[in-house]
Coordinates of C-alpha atoms and ligand atoms in Angstrom, one line a residue:
M81 CA 15.4 -6.2 -44.0
K82 CA 13.2 -5.6 -40.9
K83 CA 14.2 -7.0 -37.5
D84 CA 10.8 -6.6 -35.8
F85 CA 7.0 -6.7 -36.4
L86 CA 5.7 -4.0 -34.0
S87 CA 3.5 -1.7 -36.1
I88 CA 2.0 -1.8 -39.5
A89 CA 3.4 1.7 -39.9
D90 CA 6.9 0.3 -40.2
W91 CA 6.2 -2.0 -43.1
S92 CA 5.9 -0.8 -46.7
T93 CA 3.2 -1.7 -49.2
D94 CA 5.5 -4.2 -51.0
E95 CA 6.6 -5.8 -47.7
L96 CA 2.9 -6.3 -46.6
F97 CA 2.0 -7.8 -50.0
E98 CA 5.1 -10.1 -49.6
L99 CA 3.9 -11.2 -46.2
I100 CA 0.4 -12.0 -47.6
D101 CA 2.0 -14.0 -50.5
L102 CA 4.2 -16.0 -48.1
S103 CA 1.2 -16.6 -45.8
K104 CA -0.7 -18.1 -48.8
K105 CA 2.3 -20.3 -49.7
I106 CA 2.6 -21.5 -46.1
K107 CA -1.2 -22.1 -45.8
K108 CA -1.2 -24.1 -49.1
N109 CA 1.9 -26.2 -48.4
P110 CA 2.6 -26.3 -44.6
E111 CA 4.8 -29.3 -45.0
D112 CA 7.4 -27.3 -47.0
Y113 CA 8.0 -25.2 -43.8
R114 CA 8.2 -28.0 -41.2
Q115 CA 11.8 -27.3 -40.6
A116 CA 12.0 -23.6 -41.4
L117 CA 12.9 -22.7 -37.8
Q118 CA 14.3 -26.1 -36.8
G119 CA 16.0 -26.1 -33.3
K120 CA 15.1 -22.5 -32.5
S121 CA 13.3 -21.3 -29.4
V122 CA 10.7 -18.4 -29.2
A123 CA 9.7 -16.7 -25.9
T124 CA 6.0 -15.8 -25.9
I125 CA 5.2 -13.2 -23.2
F126 CA 1.5 -12.6 -22.4
E127 CA 0.6 -9.9 -19.9
K128 CA -3.1 -10.0 -21.0
Q129 CA -5.6 -12.8 -21.6
S130 CA -5.5 -14.6 -25.0
L131 CA -7.1 -17.5 -26.8
R132 CA -6.4 -17.0 -30.5
T133 CA -3.0 -15.3 -30.3
H134 CA -1.6 -17.7 -27.7
V135 CA -2.8 -20.9 -29.4
T136 CA -1.8 -19.8 -33.0
F137 CA 1.7 -18.7 -31.9
D138 CA 2.2 -22.0 -30.0
V139 CA 0.9 -24.2 -32.8
G140 CA 2.7 -22.1 -35.4
I141 CA 6.1 -22.3 -33.6
Y142 CA 5.8 -26.1 -33.3
Q143 CA 4.7 -26.4 -37.0
L144 CA 7.9 -24.5 -38.0
G145 CA 10.1 -26.9 -36.0
A146 CA 10.8 -24.5 -33.2
H147 CA 10.0 -24.5 -29.4
P148 CA 7.7 -22.0 -27.7
I149 CA 8.3 -20.8 -24.1
Y150 CA 5.1 -19.3 -22.6
L151 CA 5.6 -16.6 -20.0
T152 CA 2.8 -14.8 -18.2
Q153 CA 2.9 -11.7 -16.0
A154 CA 2.9 -14.1 -13.0
D155 CA 6.2 -15.5 -14.3
I156 CA 8.2 -12.4 -15.3
S157 CA 6.2 -9.2 -14.7
L158 CA 7.8 -7.0 -17.4
G159 CA 9.4 -3.8 -15.9
K160 CA 8.4 -4.7 -12.3
R161 CA 10.5 -7.7 -11.2
E162 CA 13.3 -6.4 -13.4
S163 CA 13.6 -3.8 -16.1
V164 CA 12.3 -4.4 -19.6
Y165 CA 15.9 -4.0 -20.8
D166 CA 17.3 -6.6 -18.4
T167 CA 14.5 -9.0 -19.3
G168 CA 15.4 -8.6 -23.0
K169 CA 19.2 -8.9 -22.5
N170 CA 18.6 -12.2 -20.7
L171 CA 16.2 -13.6 -23.2
E172 CA 18.3 -12.8 -26.3
R173 CA 21.1 -15.1 -24.9
W174 CA 18.7 -18.1 -25.1
V175 CA 16.0 -17.6 -27.7
E176 CA 15.8 -16.6 -31.4
G177 CA 12.6 -14.5 -31.1
I178 CA 10.3 -12.8 -28.7
V179 CA 6.5 -12.5 -29.0
V180 CA 5.0 -10.0 -26.6
R181 CA 1.4 -9.0 -25.6
T182 CA 1.5 -6.1 -23.2
Y183 CA -0.2 -2.8 -22.2
A184 CA 1.9 0.2 -23.2
H185 CA 3.2 0.1 -26.8
K186 CA 6.5 1.6 -25.4
T187 CA 7.1 -1.6 -23.5
C188 CA 7.1 -3.4 -26.8
T189 CA 9.3 -0.9 -28.7
D190 CA 11.7 -0.6 -25.7
L191 CA 12.1 -4.4 -25.6
A192 CA 12.7 -4.5 -29.4
K193 CA 15.4 -1.8 -29.1
S194 CA 17.1 -3.7 -26.3
V195 CA 17.6 -7.0 -28.1
K196 CA 19.2 -8.2 -31.2
V197 CA 16.6 -10.9 -31.9
P198 CA 13.2 -10.2 -33.6
V199 CA 10.3 -8.9 -31.5
I200 CA 6.7 -9.5 -32.6
N201 CA 3.9 -7.4 -31.2
A202 CA 1.1 -9.7 -30.1
L203 CA -1.1 -6.8 -29.1
T204 CA -0.5 -3.6 -27.2
D205 CA -3.0 -0.8 -26.2
F206 CA -2.0 0.9 -29.4
E207 CA -1.8 -1.7 -32.1
H208 CA -2.5 -5.3 -33.0
P209 CA -0.5 -5.8 -36.2
C210 CA -0.8 -9.7 -36.3
Q211 CA -4.6 -9.3 -36.3
A212 CA -4.5 -6.9 -39.2
L213 CA -2.2 -9.2 -41.3
G214 CA -4.5 -12.2 -40.7
D215 CA -7.5 -10.1 -41.5
F216 CA -6.2 -8.7 -44.8
L217 CA -5.2 -12.3 -45.9
T218 CA -8.9 -13.1 -45.2
V219 CA -10.1 -10.1 -47.2
H220 CA -7.8 -11.0 -50.1
E221 CA -9.0 -14.6 -50.1
K222 CA -12.6 -13.4 -50.3
M223 CA -12.3 -10.5 -52.7
W224 CA -9.0 -11.2 -54.7
S225 CA -8.1 -7.5 -54.6
F226 CA -8.0 -4.5 -52.3
S227 CA -8.2 -1.5 -54.6
G228 CA -11.5 0.3 -54.8
K229 CA -13.0 -1.8 -52.0
K230 CA -14.5 -0.1 -49.0
F231 CA -13.6 -1.3 -45.4
V232 CA -15.7 0.1 -42.6
F233 CA -14.7 -0.3 -39.0
V234 CA -17.7 0.5 -36.6
G235 CA -17.0 1.0 -32.9
D236 CA -14.1 2.0 -30.8
G237 CA -11.1 3.6 -32.5
N238 CA -8.8 1.2 -30.6
N239 CA -5.6 -0.9 -31.1
V240 CA -7.3 -3.1 -33.7
C241 CA -8.8 -0.1 -35.6
N242 CA -5.3 1.6 -35.7
S243 CA -3.6 -1.4 -37.3
L244 CA -6.5 -2.1 -39.7
M245 CA -6.5 1.6 -40.8
L246 CA -2.8 1.5 -41.5
F247 CA -2.9 -1.8 -43.4
A248 CA -5.9 -0.7 -45.5
S249 CA -4.3 2.5 -46.5
K250 CA -1.0 0.9 -47.4
V251 CA -2.7 -1.7 -49.7
G252 CA -5.0 0.8 -51.3
M253 CA -8.4 -0.1 -49.7
N254 CA -10.7 2.8 -48.8
F255 CA -11.1 2.9 -45.1
V256 CA -13.8 4.4 -42.8
A257 CA -13.5 4.5 -39.0
C258 CA -17.0 5.1 -37.7
T259 CA -16.9 5.9 -34.0
P260 CA -18.8 7.9 -31.4
K261 CA -17.3 11.4 -30.8
G262 CA -14.4 11.2 -28.5
Y263 CA -13.5 7.6 -29.4
E264 CA -11.9 8.3 -32.8
P265 CA -8.6 6.5 -33.7
D266 CA -5.3 8.0 -32.8
K267 CA -4.6 11.3 -34.6
N268 CA -1.0 10.4 -35.6
V269 CA -2.1 7.1 -37.0
F270 CA -4.8 8.8 -38.9
K271 CA -2.2 11.2 -40.4
A272 CA 0.1 8.3 -41.3
A273 CA -2.7 6.4 -42.9
S274 CA -3.9 9.4 -44.8
A275 CA -0.4 9.9 -46.3
A276 CA -0.2 6.2 -47.2
A277 CA -3.6 6.3 -48.8
K278 CA -2.7 9.3 -50.9
K279 CA 0.2 7.4 -52.4
M280 CA -2.2 4.5 -53.2
S281 CA -5.0 6.8 -54.5
S282 CA -7.3 5.5 -51.8
T283 CA -9.1 7.3 -49.0
V284 CA -9.3 7.3 -45.1
Q285 CA -12.2 8.9 -43.4
I286 CA -13.5 9.2 -39.8
I287 CA -17.3 9.4 -39.7
N288 CA -19.5 9.5 -36.6
D289 CA -22.8 8.4 -38.2
P290 CA -23.0 4.6 -38.7
K291 CA -25.8 4.6 -41.3
E292 CA -23.8 7.0 -43.4
A293 CA -20.5 5.1 -42.9
V294 CA -21.7 1.6 -44.0
K295 CA -23.2 2.7 -47.3
H296 CA -21.6 0.7 -50.1
A297 CA -19.3 -1.1 -47.7
D298 CA -17.6 -4.3 -48.9
V299 CA -16.4 -5.1 -45.3
I300 CA -18.0 -4.2 -42.0
Y301 CA -15.7 -4.9 -39.0
T302 CA -16.3 -4.4 -35.3
D303 CA -14.5 -5.1 -32.0
V304 CA -15.5 -5.0 -28.3
W305 CA -16.4 -1.6 -26.9
A306 CA -14.1 -1.9 -23.9
S307 CA -10.7 -3.4 -24.6
M308 CA -8.5 -5.3 -22.1
G309 CA -7.4 -2.7 -19.5
Q310 CA -10.5 -0.5 -19.9
E311 CA -12.8 -2.6 -17.7
A312 CA -13.5 0.3 -15.4
E313 CA -15.0 2.3 -18.3
K314 CA -17.3 -0.5 -19.4
E315 CA -20.6 0.9 -18.1
E316 CA -20.0 4.4 -19.6
R317 CA -18.9 2.9 -22.9
M318 CA -22.0 0.6 -23.1
K319 CA -24.1 3.8 -23.1
N320 CA -21.9 5.8 -25.5
F321 CA -21.6 2.9 -28.1
K322 CA -25.2 1.8 -28.1
S323 CA -26.1 3.1 -31.5
Y324 CA -22.9 1.6 -33.0
Q325 CA -24.1 -2.0 -32.7
V326 CA -23.6 -4.0 -35.9
N327 CA -27.1 -5.6 -36.2
K328 CA -29.1 -6.9 -39.2
K329 CA -30.6 -3.5 -39.9
L330 CA -27.2 -1.7 -40.0
F331 CA -25.6 -4.6 -42.0
S332 CA -28.4 -4.5 -44.6
L333 CA -27.2 -0.9 -45.6
A334 CA -23.9 -2.3 -46.8
K335 CA -23.5 -4.1 -50.2
S336 CA -25.5 -7.3 -50.4
D337 CA -22.3 -9.4 -50.6
A338 CA -20.5 -7.5 -47.8
I339 CA -18.5 -9.6 -45.3
F340 CA -18.7 -9.2 -41.6
M341 CA -15.4 -9.3 -39.6
H342 CA -14.5 -9.3 -35.9
C343 CA -11.1 -10.0 -34.3
L344 CA -12.9 -11.9 -31.5
P345 CA -13.5 -12.3 -28.6
A346 CA -17.0 -11.0 -29.5
H347 CA -19.5 -9.8 -26.9
R348 CA -22.6 -11.0 -28.6
G349 CA -25.6 -8.7 -28.1
E350 CA -23.3 -5.7 -27.5
E351 CA -21.2 -4.7 -30.5
V352 CA -22.7 -7.4 -32.7
T353 CA -25.9 -9.4 -32.8
N354 CA -26.1 -13.2 -33.4
D355 CA -28.0 -12.7 -36.7
V356 CA -24.9 -10.9 -38.1
I357 CA -22.0 -12.9 -36.6
D358 CA -23.7 -16.2 -37.3
S359 CA -24.8 -15.2 -40.8
K360 CA -23.4 -16.5 -44.1
N361 CA -21.7 -13.2 -44.6
S362 CA -19.6 -13.7 -41.4
V363 CA -15.9 -14.7 -41.9
V364 CA -14.9 -14.5 -38.2
F365 CA -13.5 -18.0 -37.9
D366 CA -11.6 -17.7 -41.2
E367 CA -9.9 -14.7 -39.7
A368 CA -9.1 -16.8 -36.6
E369 CA -7.6 -19.6 -38.7
N370 CA -5.6 -17.1 -40.8
R371 CA -3.9 -15.8 -37.7
L372 CA -1.9 -19.1 -37.7
H373 CA -0.7 -18.9 -41.3
T374 CA 0.1 -15.2 -41.2
Q375 CA 2.1 -15.4 -37.9
K376 CA 4.0 -18.3 -39.3
A377 CA 4.9 -16.1 -42.3
V378 CA 6.1 -13.3 -40.0
M379 CA 8.2 -15.7 -38.0
V380 CA 9.8 -17.3 -41.1
K381 CA 10.5 -13.8 -42.5
L382 CA 12.1 -12.5 -39.3
M383 CA 13.6 -15.6 -37.6
K384 CA 14.9 -17.8 -40.4
E385 CA 18.4 -16.1 -40.5
V386 CA 18.7 -15.5 -36.7
Ligands
LIG77 N1 -8.1 -11.7 -31.7 C1 -7.3 -11.9 -30.7 O1 -6.2 -11.4 -30.6 O2 -7.8 -12.8 -29.8 P1 -7.1 -13.2 -28.4 O3 -7.2 -12.0 -27.5 O4 -7.9 -14.4 -27.9 O5 -5.7 -13.6 -28.7
LIG78 N1 -9.4 -4.4 -28.7 C1 -9.4 -5.7 -28.1 C2 -8.8 -6.7 -29.0 C3 -8.7 -8.1 -28.4 C4 -8.1 -9.0 -29.4 C5 -8.6 -5.6 -26.8 O1 -7.5 -4.9 -26.8 O2 -9.0 -6.1 -25.8

């Protein structure tokens, strides 16, 4: 039984499929879960901006009968006003769960180690596991299976890419990260994903050429070129990522029924053009909706017995 949801690496293939199944049940019959976390409280700490994650956790917590407490950097300032440990030791006396969006992944894992209540990673510089879970529910709804399908991530080998790569490899989907040289995903994550893929008889590749990468793709996914916290690098990144834009021409090289995915927020005209993100192949708002159902599943799984 897992205590926390911090990294896709910590969850087995069976556990990830169980989360997808539970998400489908909750999505189909939300009324059955109205009291799943009745009377509980959940602290949601956001040290970075958020639309989707903030709203879906708030709404999801209410829909499960619990109460969210939203805390920003201006309120608590993790590790600055007081230590991460002390913040956690206070919070665990009052709440049954903690959701945290922060910078260093270590802040998130340190917090989880300090407390007895579940901690959910709502994005760090290293991973975005809630995003990956919502996205793979979306892929499953559209394709009904993962095995043998090709998932291509085009752009920056960032937090979202790391979580997607781990998830794909654990559920047996072939994964390609297509990035400019120097922006490849984390080496250790690639190693872990490759080991997981081997067990599932699937593949994980890193390719620098976008045209080569998207051939026969079932899914093309992209994300912003400069993530939150990398604002100072934006100009340099714009130049380095220019030929990694997902536009109609690149998208047309994938399978004709390929879907387009993006975690959002999108920078239209940069990593993706309007004719792709607004096309009939785009499922970006289904992904956003599924954040709600999948995060409710994670909370039910982790917090029901707390
Ligand atoms: N995709 C996602 O996590 O969006 P927010 O940053 O708006 O939460
Ligand atoms: N990679 C992006 C994802 C936002 C949801 C970031 O970290 O800013």
